[in-house]
Amino acid sequence: MAWFTRQKPSVGAPPAEGERRLRTEGLWQKCEHCGEIIWRKALEDNLQVCPKCAWHFRIDARARLNSLLDDGPCEELDADLVSTDPLGFVDSKSYLERLDAMQQNTCLKDALISVSGKLNGRKVYLCVLELKFIGGSMGAVMGEMITRAIERSIQHRTPLIIVSASGGARMQEGAVSLMQLVKISAALMRLDEARVPFISVLTDPTTGGVTASFAMLGDLNIAEPGAQIGFAGPRVIEQTIRQKLPEGFQTSEFLLAHGFLDAVVKRGEMKAFIGRALDFFVG
Ligand SMILES: [Zn+2]
């Protein structure tokens, strides 16, 4: 049984972007963290990081690609894969209707953009999760797209970077989505055996099955400041262990201090940091 099929990729700029611009039209925006009123242009020039308190606003997958790749052509890969709704899942509406609405909103077929491009002049394969597409959740399509990116990395001995932003596995695909954890992890083991570097970048939020698989399997696991990173949510953990959790639990900084991350890197320094890491790994 096929869990995904091919469809003509969507083209053009996503209407969601236009929608967001309309909603937030005006020259000023309030920082959700420090309350400072920021000139919108200053926020854009600063990669959506508050100039006063350095709060990192969430950015979408396309903005993320722009922040990491060199100017010039980049090739989008596997943009035509779509889920076949293997379970025939229906909640408040059918999964197929939900997918259709998301595809219209984002101009993506699923919650991931996979490209080959250049970072500081070096060829890389780069996968970026799109949180706006059903919470960046991982189903069969994301599993297949990431696995193909890994296989290309092995074949061409080219570094792989995955930028995560996800609520975890996609419940509308049930066990099929859970199988993607295994599929991707097995492919990453082959990448490791081939000694090709994989850098995982965790952004706000990275949780559930994505944390439990590829997001934590990088040769380097690096995160943006202040990102929420975890498996289960804090309320579930508190109810299970019946203990109060420490301050800042599940933030990038807390995870770094407890050995779960290799670095916390500001958005404006991320590209240079990854470039230096790849120089070190590949030479
Ligand atoms: Zn601020």
Short mmCIF file of C-alpha atoms and ligand atoms in Angstrom, two decimals:
data_model
loop_
_atom_site.label_atom_id
_atom_site.label_comp_id
_atom_site.label_asym_id
_atom_site.label_seq_id
_atom_site.Cartn_x
_atom_site.Cartn_y
_atom_site.Cartn_z
CA MET A 1 0.00 0.00 0.00
CA ALA A 2 1.37 3.39 -1.00
CA TRP A 3 1.42 5.97 1.78
CA PHE A 4 2.21 8.82 -0.57
CA THR A 5 1.79 9.61 -4.22
CA ARG A 6 2.93 12.30 -6.66
CA GLN A 7 1.09 15.42 -7.65
CA LYS A 8 2.03 18.54 -9.59
CA PRO A 9 3.84 20.87 -7.14
CA SER A 10 2.09 24.08 -6.16
CA VAL A 11 3.59 27.19 -7.67
CA GLY A 12 3.70 30.84 -6.73
CA ALA A 13 4.01 32.73 -3.48
CA PRO A 14 1.87 31.36 -0.64
CA PRO A 15 -1.27 33.40 0.07
CA ALA A 16 -0.64 32.84 3.78
CA GLU A 17 2.28 35.25 3.53
CA GLY A 18 -0.01 37.94 2.04
CA GLU A 19 -2.59 37.20 4.71
CA ARG A 20 -0.06 37.64 7.47
CA ARG A 21 1.19 40.89 6.00
CA LEU A 22 -2.35 42.23 5.85
CA ARG A 23 -3.03 41.25 9.45
CA THR A 24 0.13 42.86 10.71
CA GLU A 25 0.13 45.76 8.28
CA GLY A 26 1.52 48.96 9.74
CA LEU A 27 4.98 50.19 10.45
CA TRP A 28 5.26 48.99 14.03
CA GLN A 29 5.00 45.72 15.91
CA LYS A 30 5.01 44.95 19.61
CA CYS A 31 7.57 42.43 20.86
CA GLU A 32 5.67 39.55 22.47
CA HIS A 33 8.51 39.09 24.97
CA CYS A 34 9.68 42.53 26.20
CA GLY A 35 6.71 44.63 25.04
CA GLU A 36 8.92 47.07 23.13
CA ILE A 37 7.33 48.69 20.06
CA ILE A 38 9.65 47.85 17.16
CA TRP A 39 9.88 49.42 13.74
CA ARG A 40 8.85 46.58 11.41
CA LYS A 41 11.67 47.29 8.97
CA ALA A 42 14.21 46.98 11.81
CA LEU A 43 12.70 43.62 12.75
CA GLU A 44 12.89 42.37 9.16
CA ASP A 45 16.49 43.58 8.77
CA ASN A 46 17.30 41.73 11.99
CA LEU A 47 15.88 38.37 10.71
CA GLN A 48 12.79 38.72 12.94
CA VAL A 49 14.83 38.97 16.14
CA CYS A 50 13.82 41.73 18.60
CA PRO A 51 16.58 44.42 18.52
CA LYS A 52 15.95 45.22 22.22
CA CYS A 53 15.68 41.84 24.00
CA ALA A 54 16.90 39.45 21.21
CA TRP A 55 13.64 37.45 21.35
CA HIS A 56 13.51 35.16 18.32
CA PHE A 57 10.13 35.42 16.57
CA ARG A 58 9.10 32.29 14.66
CA ILE A 59 9.81 32.43 10.92
CA ASP A 60 8.43 30.23 8.16
CA ALA A 61 10.35 27.68 6.11
CA ARG A 62 10.92 29.97 3.15
CA ALA A 63 12.34 32.77 5.32
CA ARG A 64 14.57 30.16 6.98
CA LEU A 65 15.91 28.97 3.62
CA ASN A 66 16.68 32.59 2.69
CA SER A 67 18.54 33.11 5.97
CA LEU A 68 20.80 30.08 5.42
CA LEU A 69 21.41 29.73 1.69
CA ASP A 70 23.69 31.83 -0.51
CA ASP A 71 22.09 34.03 -3.14
CA GLY A 72 21.70 32.21 -6.42
CA PRO A 73 19.82 29.17 -7.69
CA CYS A 74 18.63 26.40 -5.41
CA GLU A 75 16.77 23.31 -6.56
CA GLU A 76 13.60 22.23 -4.77
CA LEU A 77 13.37 18.45 -4.44
CA ASP A 78 10.43 16.02 -4.12
CA ALA A 79 7.94 18.91 -3.95
CA ASP A 80 5.33 16.73 -5.66
CA LEU A 81 4.85 14.08 -2.92
CA VAL A 82 1.43 14.04 -1.22
CA SER A 83 -0.14 11.86 1.45
CA THR A 84 -2.71 9.27 0.32
CA ASP A 85 -4.50 9.33 3.71
CA PRO A 86 -3.66 5.68 4.52
CA LEU A 87 -6.13 5.45 7.43
CA GLY A 88 -9.06 7.33 5.85
CA PHE A 89 -8.86 9.52 8.97
CA VAL A 90 -11.70 11.85 9.95
CA ASP A 91 -11.92 14.10 13.04
CA SER A 92 -13.75 17.46 12.95
CA LYS A 93 -13.15 17.23 9.20
CA SER A 94 -11.51 14.65 6.95
CA TYR A 95 -7.73 14.50 6.76
CA LEU A 96 -7.89 14.96 2.98
CA GLU A 97 -9.88 18.20 3.43
CA ARG A 98 -7.39 19.36 6.05
CA LEU A 99 -4.48 18.60 3.74
CA ASP A 100 -6.17 20.42 0.88
CA ALA A 101 -6.74 23.55 3.00
CA MET A 102 -3.12 23.49 4.20
CA GLN A 103 -1.83 23.05 0.67
CA GLN A 104 -3.84 26.07 -0.47
CA ASN A 105 -2.62 28.15 2.49
CA THR A 106 1.05 27.38 2.25
CA CYS A 107 1.57 26.42 -1.43
CA LEU A 108 3.34 23.33 -0.10
CA LYS A 109 2.26 19.70 -0.48
CA ASP A 110 3.40 18.79 3.03
CA ALA A 111 5.17 20.23 6.07
CA LEU A 112 8.69 20.26 4.61
CA ILE A 113 10.78 21.99 1.96
CA SER A 114 13.78 20.01 0.69
CA VAL A 115 16.38 21.73 -1.46
CA SER A 116 19.90 21.42 -2.74
CA GLY A 117 21.75 24.72 -2.59
CA LYS A 118 24.92 26.43 -1.39
CA LEU A 119 25.88 27.60 2.07
CA ASN A 120 29.01 29.76 2.18
CA GLY A 121 29.89 28.39 -1.26
CA ARG A 122 29.62 24.73 -0.22
CA LYS A 123 26.93 22.44 -1.68
CA VAL A 124 24.49 21.15 0.93
CA TYR A 125 21.16 19.35 1.12
CA LEU A 126 18.84 21.35 3.33
CA CYS A 127 15.44 20.28 4.69
CA VAL A 128 13.29 22.82 6.55
CA LEU A 129 10.08 21.93 8.39
CA GLU A 130 7.07 24.23 8.01
CA LEU A 131 5.27 24.68 11.35
CA LYS A 132 2.27 26.33 9.68
CA PHE A 133 1.45 23.05 7.86
CA ILE A 134 -0.46 20.95 10.45
CA GLY A 135 2.01 21.98 13.16
CA GLY A 136 5.04 20.80 11.16
CA SER A 137 3.90 17.24 11.88
CA MET A 138 5.74 14.24 10.44
CA GLY A 139 3.83 11.81 8.24
CA ALA A 140 4.80 9.47 5.41
CA VAL A 141 5.62 12.32 3.02
CA MET A 142 8.04 14.04 5.40
CA GLY A 143 9.61 10.65 6.19
CA GLU A 144 10.14 9.90 2.53
CA MET A 145 11.44 13.39 1.66
CA ILE A 146 13.98 13.35 4.49
CA THR A 147 15.05 9.78 3.67
CA ARG A 148 15.61 10.75 0.03
CA ALA A 149 17.64 13.80 1.15
CA ILE A 150 19.79 11.49 3.31
CA GLU A 151 20.29 9.05 0.42
CA ARG A 152 21.35 11.90 -1.88
CA SER A 153 23.77 13.11 0.80
CA ILE A 154 25.34 9.63 0.92
CA GLN A 155 25.43 9.25 -2.86
CA HIS A 156 27.03 12.65 -3.49
CA ARG A 157 28.98 12.82 -0.21
CA THR A 158 27.31 16.15 0.51
CA PRO A 159 26.50 17.47 4.02
CA LEU A 160 22.90 17.41 5.24
CA ILE A 161 21.21 20.09 7.35
CA ILE A 162 17.70 19.71 8.77
CA VAL A 163 15.96 22.65 10.48
CA SER A 164 13.15 21.39 12.74
CA ALA A 165 9.98 23.16 13.92
CA SER A 166 7.35 20.57 14.77
CA GLY A 167 4.75 19.28 17.19
CA GLY A 168 5.88 15.70 16.41
CA ALA A 169 4.34 12.75 14.58
CA ARG A 170 1.15 13.33 12.54
CA MET A 171 -1.70 11.70 14.42
CA GLN A 172 -3.88 11.59 11.29
CA GLU A 173 -1.47 8.95 9.94
CA GLY A 174 -1.30 6.93 13.17
CA ALA A 175 1.24 4.09 13.16
CA VAL A 176 2.38 5.05 9.66
CA SER A 177 3.73 8.34 11.04
CA LEU A 178 5.49 6.51 13.89
CA MET A 179 7.24 4.25 11.35
CA GLN A 180 8.92 7.35 9.92
CA LEU A 181 10.99 7.67 13.11
CA VAL A 182 12.52 4.26 12.38
CA LYS A 183 12.89 4.82 8.65
CA ILE A 184 14.71 8.15 9.06
CA SER A 185 16.86 6.94 11.97
CA ALA A 186 17.98 3.89 9.95
CA ALA A 187 18.87 6.10 6.98
CA LEU A 188 20.83 8.44 9.29
CA MET A 189 22.81 5.45 10.55
CA ARG A 190 23.86 4.73 6.95
CA LEU A 191 24.81 8.42 6.58
CA ASP A 192 26.92 8.11 9.71
CA GLU A 193 28.62 4.96 8.38
CA ALA A 194 29.38 6.83 5.16
CA ARG A 195 30.98 9.56 7.34
CA VAL A 196 28.98 12.37 5.78
CA PRO A 197 28.10 15.14 8.28
CA PHE A 198 24.55 15.88 9.42
CA ILE A 199 23.78 19.09 11.31
CA SER A 200 20.44 19.32 13.13
CA VAL A 201 19.06 22.78 13.90
CA LEU A 202 16.25 22.88 16.46
CA THR A 203 13.94 25.89 16.48
CA ASP A 204 10.84 26.84 18.47
CA PRO A 205 9.09 24.44 19.00
CA THR A 206 10.70 21.03 18.42
CA THR A 207 8.78 18.31 20.23
CA GLY A 208 7.38 14.78 20.09
CA GLY A 209 8.50 12.27 17.48
CA VAL A 210 10.71 14.78 15.69
CA THR A 211 12.79 15.31 18.85
CA ALA A 212 12.67 11.55 19.43
CA SER A 213 14.24 10.86 16.04
CA PHE A 214 16.28 12.94 13.61
CA ALA A 215 16.34 16.29 15.51
CA MET A 216 18.54 14.75 18.23
CA LEU A 217 20.67 12.57 15.91
CA GLY A 218 22.90 15.24 14.36
CA ASP A 219 26.69 15.12 14.46
CA LEU A 220 25.95 18.56 15.86
CA ASN A 221 22.62 19.41 17.48
CA ILE A 222 22.28 23.18 17.67
CA ALA A 223 19.31 25.30 18.68
CA GLU A 224 18.09 28.86 18.49
CA PRO A 225 17.90 30.80 21.79
CA GLY A 226 14.71 30.40 23.81
CA ALA A 227 13.29 27.55 21.72
CA GLN A 228 10.99 25.02 23.39
CA ILE A 229 12.51 21.58 22.88
CA GLY A 230 11.17 18.39 24.42
CA PHE A 231 9.27 15.16 23.94
CA ALA A 232 6.07 15.31 25.99
CA GLY A 233 4.74 18.68 27.17
CA PRO A 234 5.61 19.93 30.70
CA ARG A 235 2.06 19.43 32.03
CA VAL A 236 2.01 15.76 31.02
CA ILE A 237 5.42 15.20 32.64
CA GLU A 238 4.37 16.94 35.88
CA GLN A 239 1.24 14.82 36.09
CA THR A 240 3.21 11.63 35.43
CA ILE A 241 6.13 12.13 37.83
CA ARG A 242 4.10 14.24 40.32
CA GLN A 243 6.92 16.74 40.73
CA LYS A 244 7.28 20.43 40.00
CA LEU A 245 9.58 20.99 37.02
CA PRO A 246 12.52 23.41 37.30
CA GLU A 247 12.43 26.93 35.86
CA GLY A 248 13.22 27.11 32.13
CA PHE A 249 12.73 23.35 31.69
CA GLN A 250 12.66 22.41 27.95
CA THR A 251 14.33 25.62 26.75
CA SER A 252 17.43 25.54 24.54
CA GLU A 253 19.56 27.02 27.32
CA PHE A 254 18.41 24.42 29.88
CA LEU A 255 19.10 21.58 27.45
CA LEU A 256 22.55 22.96 26.63
CA ALA A 257 23.40 23.19 30.33
CA HIS A 258 22.34 19.54 30.80
CA GLY A 259 24.24 18.12 27.85
CA PHE A 260 21.42 17.54 25.36
CA LEU A 261 22.64 20.15 22.87
CA ASP A 262 26.03 21.09 21.46
CA ALA A 263 25.39 24.82 21.06
CA VAL A 264 22.79 27.58 21.20
CA VAL A 265 23.34 29.94 18.29
CA LYS A 266 21.62 33.25 17.49
CA ARG A 267 19.73 33.37 14.20
CA GLY A 268 22.01 36.06 12.77
CA GLU A 269 25.07 33.89 13.45
CA MET A 270 23.60 30.53 12.42
CA LYS A 271 24.79 30.49 8.81
CA ALA A 272 28.37 31.40 9.73
CA PHE A 273 28.36 28.84 12.57
CA ILE A 274 27.18 26.01 10.29
CA GLY A 275 29.70 27.10 7.63
CA ARG A 276 32.56 26.86 10.16
CA ALA A 277 31.31 23.50 11.43
CA LEU A 278 31.25 22.09 7.90
CA ASP A 279 34.77 23.44 7.27
CA PHE A 280 35.82 21.51 10.36
CA PHE A 281 33.98 18.28 9.42
CA VAL A 282 34.76 18.21 5.70
CA GLY A 283 37.89 20.38 5.45
ZN ZN B 1 11.79 42.22 22.69
#
